[in-house]
Amino acid sequence: MAKRALITGVTGQDGSYLSELLLSKGYEVHGIVRRASLFNTDRIDHIYHDPHVAGAKLQLHYGDLTDASALRTILEKVEPDEIYNLGAQSHVKVSFDVPEYTGEAVGMGTLRLLEAMRGYIGRTGKGVRFYQAGSSEMFGAAKPPQSEATPFYPRSPYAVAKVAAHWYGVNYREAYGYFISNGILFNHESPRRGETFVTRKITRAVGRIKSGLQEKLYLGNLDAKRDWGFAGDYVEAMWLMLQQEKPDDYVVATGEAHSVKEFVELAFDYAGLDWQKYVELDPRYLRPTEVDYLLGDPSKSRNALNWQPKTSFKGLVTMMVEHDLELARGEAAMHEAGFSATSRGNASQRLSG
Ligand code: NAP
Ligand code: G4F
């Protein structure tokens, strides 16, 4: 029998890479999708097959982390062996605008899912393994390098909610003996990254400036440092955590940090552009409380999970810029053919993220 995985946040960056990984390992994958007025499955459309065709291995279910009864119903229907809780309002700056909703989806949402799992295990006695998508944002103002032993010091409503979710996981593990592992993942990016996160905002702008579709890139704090890796590498660590003998908590990172400015320089350089001509500061992208310096110590995941990142910082920037240069060339061609090229392309600058 193929193993069955249930993924919340399947339509997100990580959900899409994790689905690909699990399908390649022979899993039957079930994803929870929010109802939206437009299709929101772009990132997984290439692996989704018509459910009317026999043997479809990726199945989608409507649900939401704010809806406990839907979560219970989905668990009863899917009967998963593994649950990956990736669903979240995952934007740190936006969490200052919608703190209550962020707490509902990220903190309480995790609790709802754990309660649904408790009900399911209580009724069936089945063993279910649970992965919680924790974040290096939980370390916030703690001094780098940060490891599993570093105390949390969250600096945003998002980070506070992730700390709550982390501790719900630890508590359910200790109270009920469940297999629950918390990943503490540092920033991971890809060509599928949402366009209001800084890396993708930069690489989209590079592509569009190069193609003559955009003039300026407005950014906030260029001095913040992040430990950036490739999302495709990081989902492997999630899976490995659930294949261990015992549940535990793991930092997943590259062990190397760079500033936003370094990312900007490298991305513009790659396209043969002088960043100083295009980048301007817009204070609306600054955060009420910033996280200045995140640098992970991945020793534990390297030793216990035998996990290592395969993509370098330069490799990541190159991958993203190449993708977005190509995307912008397509937009420019559409523009020349008379279609609007700006309707989506510069969305990241219209929003406050
Ligand atoms: P993402 O691209 O923003 O995807 C978030 C996913 O969550 C989307 O599928 C989204 O659905 C879904 N979602 C949002 N609100 C929901 C709700 N109320 N109920 C159910 N689903 C909901 O995020 P990501 O980068 O893939 O990150 C995956 C997880 O890892 C998140 O929990 C994030 O906080 C965490 N994390 C990310 C990083 C990173 O650097 N990427 C680092 C550490 C931790 P829609 O598509 O409909 O919006
Ligand atoms: O790309 P960011 O928005 O990512 P942030 O805040 O580090 O959060 C991401 O990584 C976390 C893991 O550490 C995840 F948990 C979380 O879900 C998310 O995926 O911002 C990175 C840095 C910040 O210091 C920010 O102030 O870039 C700085 N920045 C400068 N200008 C900007 C901008 N960030 C954004 N989004 N937009 C700007 O214009």
PDB file of N, CA and C and ligand atoms in Angstrom, residues 13 88-93 133-138 158 162 185-189 193 195-202 217-228 260 281-282 284-287 290-292 294 348-349 352-353, ligand 2:
ATOM      1  N   GLN A  13       4.677  27.690  -2.074  1.00  0.00           N
ATOM      2  CA  GLN A  13       6.006  27.324  -2.604  1.00  0.00           C
ATOM      3  C   GLN A  13       6.429  25.938  -2.120  1.00  0.00           C
ATOM      4  N   ALA A  88      -0.120  28.624   6.063  1.00  0.00           N
ATOM      5  CA  ALA A  88       0.121  29.788   6.929  1.00  0.00           C
ATOM      6  C   ALA A  88      -0.094  31.093   6.172  1.00  0.00           C
ATOM      7  N   GLN A  89      -0.487  32.131   6.888  1.00  0.00           N
ATOM      8  CA  GLN A  89      -0.292  33.494   6.395  1.00  0.00           C
ATOM      9  C   GLN A  89       1.185  33.734   6.697  1.00  0.00           C
ATOM     10  N   SER A  90       2.022  33.587   5.681  1.00  0.00           N
ATOM     11  CA  SER A  90       3.449  33.424   5.938  1.00  0.00           C
ATOM     12  C   SER A  90       4.255  34.707   5.750  1.00  0.00           C
ATOM     13  N   HIS A  91       3.594  35.827   5.503  1.00  0.00           N
ATOM     14  CA  HIS A  91       4.337  37.072   5.267  1.00  0.00           C
ATOM     15  C   HIS A  91       4.493  37.879   6.557  1.00  0.00           C
ATOM     16  N   VAL A  92       5.743  38.097   6.948  1.00  0.00           N
ATOM     17  CA  VAL A  92       6.040  38.745   8.233  1.00  0.00           C
ATOM     18  C   VAL A  92       5.475  40.170   8.280  1.00  0.00           C
ATOM     19  N   LYS A  93       5.747  40.962   7.230  1.00  0.00           N
ATOM     20  CA  LYS A  93       5.267  42.362   7.247  1.00  0.00           C
ATOM     21  C   LYS A  93       3.730  42.412   7.258  1.00  0.00           C
ATOM     22  N   ALA A 133       5.687  23.201  10.324  1.00  0.00           N
ATOM     23  CA  ALA A 133       6.582  24.124   9.607  1.00  0.00           C
ATOM     24  C   ALA A 133       6.936  25.322  10.478  1.00  0.00           C
ATOM     25  N   GLY A 134       7.933  25.132  11.322  1.00  0.00           N
ATOM     26  CA  GLY A 134       8.427  26.226  12.158  1.00  0.00           C
ATOM     27  C   GLY A 134       9.402  27.093  11.377  1.00  0.00           C
ATOM     28  N   SER A 135       9.741  28.233  11.980  1.00  0.00           N
ATOM     29  CA  SER A 135      10.505  29.232  11.233  1.00  0.00           C
ATOM     30  C   SER A 135      11.639  29.824  12.056  1.00  0.00           C
ATOM     31  N   SER A 136      12.716  30.204  11.360  1.00  0.00           N
ATOM     32  CA  SER A 136      13.818  30.913  12.015  1.00  0.00           C
ATOM     33  C   SER A 136      13.359  32.268  12.549  1.00  0.00           C
ATOM     34  N   GLU A 137      12.228  32.772  12.048  1.00  0.00           N
ATOM     35  CA  GLU A 137      11.668  34.017  12.604  1.00  0.00           C
ATOM     36  C   GLU A 137      11.398  33.872  14.095  1.00  0.00           C
ATOM     37  N   MET A 138      11.208  32.651  14.568  1.00  0.00           N
ATOM     38  CA  MET A 138      10.963  32.427  15.997  1.00  0.00           C
ATOM     39  C   MET A 138      12.171  32.881  16.820  1.00  0.00           C
ATOM     40  N   TYR A 158       3.491  37.209  13.284  1.00  0.00           N
ATOM     41  CA  TYR A 158       3.729  35.925  12.605  1.00  0.00           C
ATOM     42  C   TYR A 158       4.643  35.048  13.461  1.00  0.00           C
ATOM     43  N   LYS A 162       4.027  31.443  15.297  1.00  0.00           N
ATOM     44  CA  LYS A 162       4.830  30.245  14.997  1.00  0.00           C
ATOM     45  C   LYS A 162       5.418  29.646  16.277  1.00  0.00           C
ATOM     46  N   LEU A 185      12.945  26.085   9.998  1.00  0.00           N
ATOM     47  CA  LEU A 185      13.585  26.330   8.710  1.00  0.00           C
ATOM     48  C   LEU A 185      13.938  27.796   8.535  1.00  0.00           C
ATOM     49  N   PHE A 186      15.174  28.009   8.102  1.00  0.00           N
ATOM     50  CA  PHE A 186      15.611  29.350   7.737  1.00  0.00           C
ATOM     51  C   PHE A 186      15.093  29.641   6.326  1.00  0.00           C
ATOM     52  N   ASN A 187      15.222  30.911   5.903  1.00  0.00           N
ATOM     53  CA  ASN A 187      14.605  31.339   4.630  1.00  0.00           C
ATOM     54  C   ASN A 187      15.007  30.423   3.479  1.00  0.00           C
ATOM     55  N   HIS A 188      13.998  29.997   2.739  1.00  0.00           N
ATOM     56  CA  HIS A 188      14.293  29.216   1.531  1.00  0.00           C
ATOM     57  C   HIS A 188      13.425  29.725   0.388  1.00  0.00           C
ATOM     58  N   GLU A 189      14.059  29.811  -0.753  1.00  0.00           N
ATOM     59  CA  GLU A 189      13.525  30.569  -1.892  1.00  0.00           C
ATOM     60  C   GLU A 189      13.553  29.693  -3.134  1.00  0.00           C
ATOM     61  N   ARG A 193       8.799  31.271  -5.426  1.00  0.00           N
ATOM     62  CA  ARG A 193       8.608  32.096  -4.236  1.00  0.00           C
ATOM     63  C   ARG A 193       7.559  33.165  -4.514  1.00  0.00           C
ATOM     64  N   GLU A 195       5.783  36.676  -4.807  1.00  0.00           N
ATOM     65  CA  GLU A 195       6.473  37.845  -5.374  1.00  0.00           C
ATOM     66  C   GLU A 195       6.603  39.027  -4.418  1.00  0.00           C
ATOM     67  N   THR A 196       6.061  38.916  -3.202  1.00  0.00           N
ATOM     68  CA  THR A 196       6.251  40.013  -2.245  1.00  0.00           C
ATOM     69  C   THR A 196       7.329  39.686  -1.202  1.00  0.00           C
ATOM     70  N   PHE A 197       7.954  38.508  -1.310  1.00  0.00           N
ATOM     71  CA  PHE A 197       9.124  38.237  -0.458  1.00  0.00           C
ATOM     72  C   PHE A 197      10.333  38.852  -1.153  1.00  0.00           C
ATOM     73  N   VAL A 198      11.325  39.288  -0.367  1.00  0.00           N
ATOM     74  CA  VAL A 198      12.326  40.188  -0.942  1.00  0.00           C
ATOM     75  C   VAL A 198      13.119  39.587  -2.103  1.00  0.00           C
ATOM     76  N   THR A 199      13.483  38.297  -1.996  1.00  0.00           N
ATOM     77  CA  THR A 199      14.313  37.702  -3.052  1.00  0.00           C
ATOM     78  C   THR A 199      13.590  37.725  -4.401  1.00  0.00           C
ATOM     79  N   ARG A 200      12.346  37.278  -4.373  1.00  0.00           N
ATOM     80  CA  ARG A 200      11.591  37.189  -5.639  1.00  0.00           C
ATOM     81  C   ARG A 200      11.214  38.581  -6.137  1.00  0.00           C
ATOM     82  N   LYS A 201      10.953  39.491  -5.187  1.00  0.00           N
ATOM     83  CA  LYS A 201      10.655  40.867  -5.592  1.00  0.00           C
ATOM     84  C   LYS A 201      11.846  41.436  -6.367  1.00  0.00           C
ATOM     85  N   ILE A 202      13.047  41.108  -5.873  1.00  0.00           N
ATOM     86  CA  ILE A 202      14.266  41.593  -6.536  1.00  0.00           C
ATOM     87  C   ILE A 202      14.434  40.933  -7.911  1.00  0.00           C
ATOM     88  N   LEU A 217      13.005  49.804  -8.497  1.00  0.00           N
ATOM     89  CA  LEU A 217      12.679  48.779  -7.505  1.00  0.00           C
ATOM     90  C   LEU A 217      12.716  49.458  -6.138  1.00  0.00           C
ATOM     91  N   TYR A 218      11.581  49.469  -5.451  1.00  0.00           N
ATOM     92  CA  TYR A 218      11.503  50.108  -4.132  1.00  0.00           C
ATOM     93  C   TYR A 218      11.618  49.035  -3.056  1.00  0.00           C
ATOM     94  N   LEU A 219      12.592  49.215  -2.161  1.00  0.00           N
ATOM     95  CA  LEU A 219      12.823  48.231  -1.097  1.00  0.00           C
ATOM     96  C   LEU A 219      12.893  48.906   0.265  1.00  0.00           C
ATOM     97  N   GLY A 220      12.886  48.068   1.327  1.00  0.00           N
ATOM     98  CA  GLY A 220      13.033  48.572   2.690  1.00  0.00           C
ATOM     99  C   GLY A 220      14.472  48.410   3.163  1.00  0.00           C
ATOM    100  N   ASN A 221      14.652  47.658   4.248  1.00  0.00           N
ATOM    101  CA  ASN A 221      15.945  47.519   4.907  1.00  0.00           C
ATOM    102  C   ASN A 221      16.919  46.638   4.098  1.00  0.00           C
ATOM    103  N   LEU A 222      17.962  47.254   3.570  1.00  0.00           N
ATOM    104  CA  LEU A 222      18.933  46.494   2.765  1.00  0.00           C
ATOM    105  C   LEU A 222      19.995  45.819   3.631  1.00  0.00           C
ATOM    106  N   ASP A 223      20.042  46.180   4.917  1.00  0.00           N
ATOM    107  CA  ASP A 223      21.112  45.670   5.776  1.00  0.00           C
ATOM    108  C   ASP A 223      20.764  44.369   6.492  1.00  0.00           C
ATOM    109  N   ALA A 224      19.464  43.996   6.472  1.00  0.00           N
ATOM    110  CA  ALA A 224      19.070  42.751   7.158  1.00  0.00           C
ATOM    111  C   ALA A 224      19.825  41.587   6.531  1.00  0.00           C
ATOM    112  N   LYS A 225      20.194  40.616   7.385  1.00  0.00           N
ATOM    113  CA  LYS A 225      20.918  39.439   6.898  1.00  0.00           C
ATOM    114  C   LYS A 225      20.059  38.194   7.065  1.00  0.00           C
ATOM    115  N   ARG A 226      20.098  37.350   6.041  1.00  0.00           N
ATOM    116  CA  ARG A 226      19.341  36.106   6.089  1.00  0.00           C
ATOM    117  C   ARG A 226      20.217  34.942   5.628  1.00  0.00           C
ATOM    118  N   ASP A 227      19.860  33.753   6.118  1.00  0.00           N
ATOM    119  CA  ASP A 227      20.502  32.505   5.729  1.00  0.00           C
ATOM    120  C   ASP A 227      19.583  31.885   4.678  1.00  0.00           C
ATOM    121  N   TRP A 228      19.902  32.159   3.389  1.00  0.00           N
ATOM    122  CA  TRP A 228      18.999  31.767   2.298  1.00  0.00           C
ATOM    123  C   TRP A 228      19.408  30.452   1.649  1.00  0.00           C
ATOM    124  N   VAL A 260      20.509  41.683   2.395  1.00  0.00           N
ATOM    125  CA  VAL A 260      19.594  41.940   1.274  1.00  0.00           C
ATOM    126  C   VAL A 260      20.379  42.669   0.170  1.00  0.00           C
ATOM    127  N   LEU A 281      14.837  53.460  -1.700  1.00  0.00           N
ATOM    128  CA  LEU A 281      14.262  53.090  -0.406  1.00  0.00           C
ATOM    129  C   LEU A 281      12.834  53.611  -0.308  1.00  0.00           C
ATOM    130  N   ASP A 282      11.926  52.748   0.134  1.00  0.00           N
ATOM    131  CA  ASP A 282      10.556  53.185   0.433  1.00  0.00           C
ATOM    132  C   ASP A 282      10.260  52.732   1.869  1.00  0.00           C
ATOM    133  N   ARG A 284       7.771  52.369   3.542  1.00  0.00           N
ATOM    134  CA  ARG A 284       6.625  51.508   3.845  1.00  0.00           C
ATOM    135  C   ARG A 284       6.981  50.025   3.828  1.00  0.00           C
ATOM    136  N   TYR A 285       8.187  49.699   3.343  1.00  0.00           N
ATOM    137  CA  TYR A 285       8.621  48.299   3.407  1.00  0.00           C
ATOM    138  C   TYR A 285       9.435  47.996   4.669  1.00  0.00           C
ATOM    139  N   LEU A 286       9.585  49.014   5.540  1.00  0.00           N
ATOM    140  CA  LEU A 286      10.259  48.762   6.823  1.00  0.00           C
ATOM    141  C   LEU A 286       9.253  48.152   7.796  1.00  0.00           C
ATOM    142  N   ARG A 287       9.736  47.385   8.750  1.00  0.00           N
ATOM    143  CA  ARG A 287       8.846  46.719   9.713  1.00  0.00           C
ATOM    144  C   ARG A 287       8.916  47.406  11.067  1.00  0.00           C
ATOM    145  N   GLU A 290      12.198  44.834  13.364  1.00  0.00           N
ATOM    146  CA  GLU A 290      12.913  44.072  12.327  1.00  0.00           C
ATOM    147  C   GLU A 290      13.679  42.912  12.964  1.00  0.00           C
ATOM    148  N   VAL A 291      13.916  41.898  12.170  1.00  0.00           N
ATOM    149  CA  VAL A 291      14.827  40.816  12.547  1.00  0.00           C
ATOM    150  C   VAL A 291      16.105  41.072  11.758  1.00  0.00           C
ATOM    151  N   ASP A 292      17.175  41.426  12.448  1.00  0.00           N
ATOM    152  CA  ASP A 292      18.374  41.910  11.757  1.00  0.00           C
ATOM    153  C   ASP A 292      19.252  40.814  11.165  1.00  0.00           C
ATOM    154  N   LEU A 294      19.740  36.583  10.818  1.00  0.00           N
ATOM    155  CA  LEU A 294      19.444  35.159  11.010  1.00  0.00           C
ATOM    156  C   LEU A 294      20.533  34.332  10.332  1.00  0.00           C
ATOM    157  N   SER A 348       4.104  43.254  -6.665  1.00  0.00           N
ATOM    158  CA  SER A 348       4.805  43.292  -5.383  1.00  0.00           C
ATOM    159  C   SER A 348       5.006  44.727  -4.910  1.00  0.00           C
ATOM    160  N   GLN A 349       5.034  45.685  -5.822  1.00  0.00           N
ATOM    161  CA  GLN A 349       5.271  47.069  -5.405  1.00  0.00           C
ATOM    162  C   GLN A 349       3.967  47.815  -5.105  1.00  0.00           C
ATOM    163  N   SER A 352       1.877  46.338   0.304  1.00  0.00           N
ATOM    164  CA  SER A 352       2.793  46.897   1.292  1.00  0.00           C
ATOM    165  C   SER A 352       3.847  45.901   1.765  1.00  0.00           C
ATOM    166  N   GLY A 353       3.817  44.652   1.276  1.00  0.00           N
ATOM    167  CA  GLY A 353       4.765  43.643   1.752  1.00  0.00           C
ATOM    168  C   GLY A 353       6.184  43.911   1.313  1.00  0.00           C
TER     169      GLY A 353
HETATM  170  O1  G4F B   2      11.731  38.107   2.174  1.00  0.00           O
HETATM  171  P1  G4F B   2      11.193  38.570   3.478  1.00  0.00           P
HETATM  172  O2  G4F B   2       9.842  39.165   3.485  1.00  0.00           O
HETATM  173  O3  G4F B   2      11.303  37.323   4.446  1.00  0.00           O
HETATM  174  P2  G4F B   2      11.287  37.176   6.049  1.00  0.00           P
HETATM  175  O4  G4F B   2      10.672  38.319   6.706  1.00  0.00           O
HETATM  176  O5  G4F B   2      12.675  36.825   6.459  1.00  0.00           O
HETATM  177  O6  G4F B   2      10.312  35.930   6.244  1.00  0.00           O
HETATM  178  C1  G4F B   2      10.411  34.785   5.416  1.00  0.00           C
HETATM  179  O7  G4F B   2      11.320  33.868   5.991  1.00  0.00           O
HETATM  180  C2  G4F B   2      10.909  33.347   7.276  1.00  0.00           C
HETATM  181  C3  G4F B   2      12.020  32.405   7.749  1.00  0.00           C
HETATM  182  O8  G4F B   2      12.990  33.152   8.429  1.00  0.00           O
HETATM  183  C4  G4F B   2       9.596  32.619   7.097  1.00  0.00           C
HETATM  184  F1  G4F B   2       9.203  32.072   8.273  1.00  0.00           F
HETATM  185  C5  G4F B   2       8.548  33.582   6.597  1.00  0.00           C
HETATM  186  O9  G4F B   2       7.327  32.869   6.373  1.00  0.00           O
HETATM  187  C6  G4F B   2       9.023  34.171   5.275  1.00  0.00           C
HETATM  188  O10 G4F B   2       9.076  33.133   4.323  1.00  0.00           O
HETATM  189  O11 G4F B   2      12.201  39.630   4.123  1.00  0.00           O
HETATM  190  C7  G4F B   2      13.585  39.360   4.299  1.00  0.00           C
HETATM  191  C8  G4F B   2      14.294  40.630   4.722  1.00  0.00           C
HETATM  192  C9  G4F B   2      13.631  41.353   5.895  1.00  0.00           C
HETATM  193  O12 G4F B   2      14.621  41.760   6.794  1.00  0.00           O
HETATM  194  C10 G4F B   2      12.979  42.570   5.263  1.00  0.00           C
HETATM  195  O13 G4F B   2      12.873  43.705   6.119  1.00  0.00           O
HETATM  196  O14 G4F B   2      14.246  41.550   3.622  1.00  0.00           O
HETATM  197  C11 G4F B   2      13.937  42.833   4.125  1.00  0.00           C
HETATM  198  N1  G4F B   2      13.349  43.644   3.050  1.00  0.00           N
HETATM  199  C12 G4F B   2      13.902  44.789   2.550  1.00  0.00           C
HETATM  200  N2  G4F B   2      13.090  45.314   1.614  1.00  0.00           N
HETATM  201  C13 G4F B   2      12.180  43.414   2.409  1.00  0.00           C
HETATM  202  C14 G4F B   2      12.014  44.474   1.514  1.00  0.00           C
HETATM  203  N3  G4F B   2      11.281  42.427   2.523  1.00  0.00           N
HETATM  204  C15 G4F B   2      10.191  42.473   1.708  1.00  0.00           C
HETATM  205  N4  G4F B   2       9.293  41.467   1.790  1.00  0.00           N
HETATM  206  N5  G4F B   2       9.977  43.509   0.836  1.00  0.00           N
HETATM  207  C16 G4F B   2      10.868  44.536   0.699  1.00  0.00           C
HETATM  208  O15 G4F B   2      10.648  45.460  -0.100  1.00  0.00           O
END
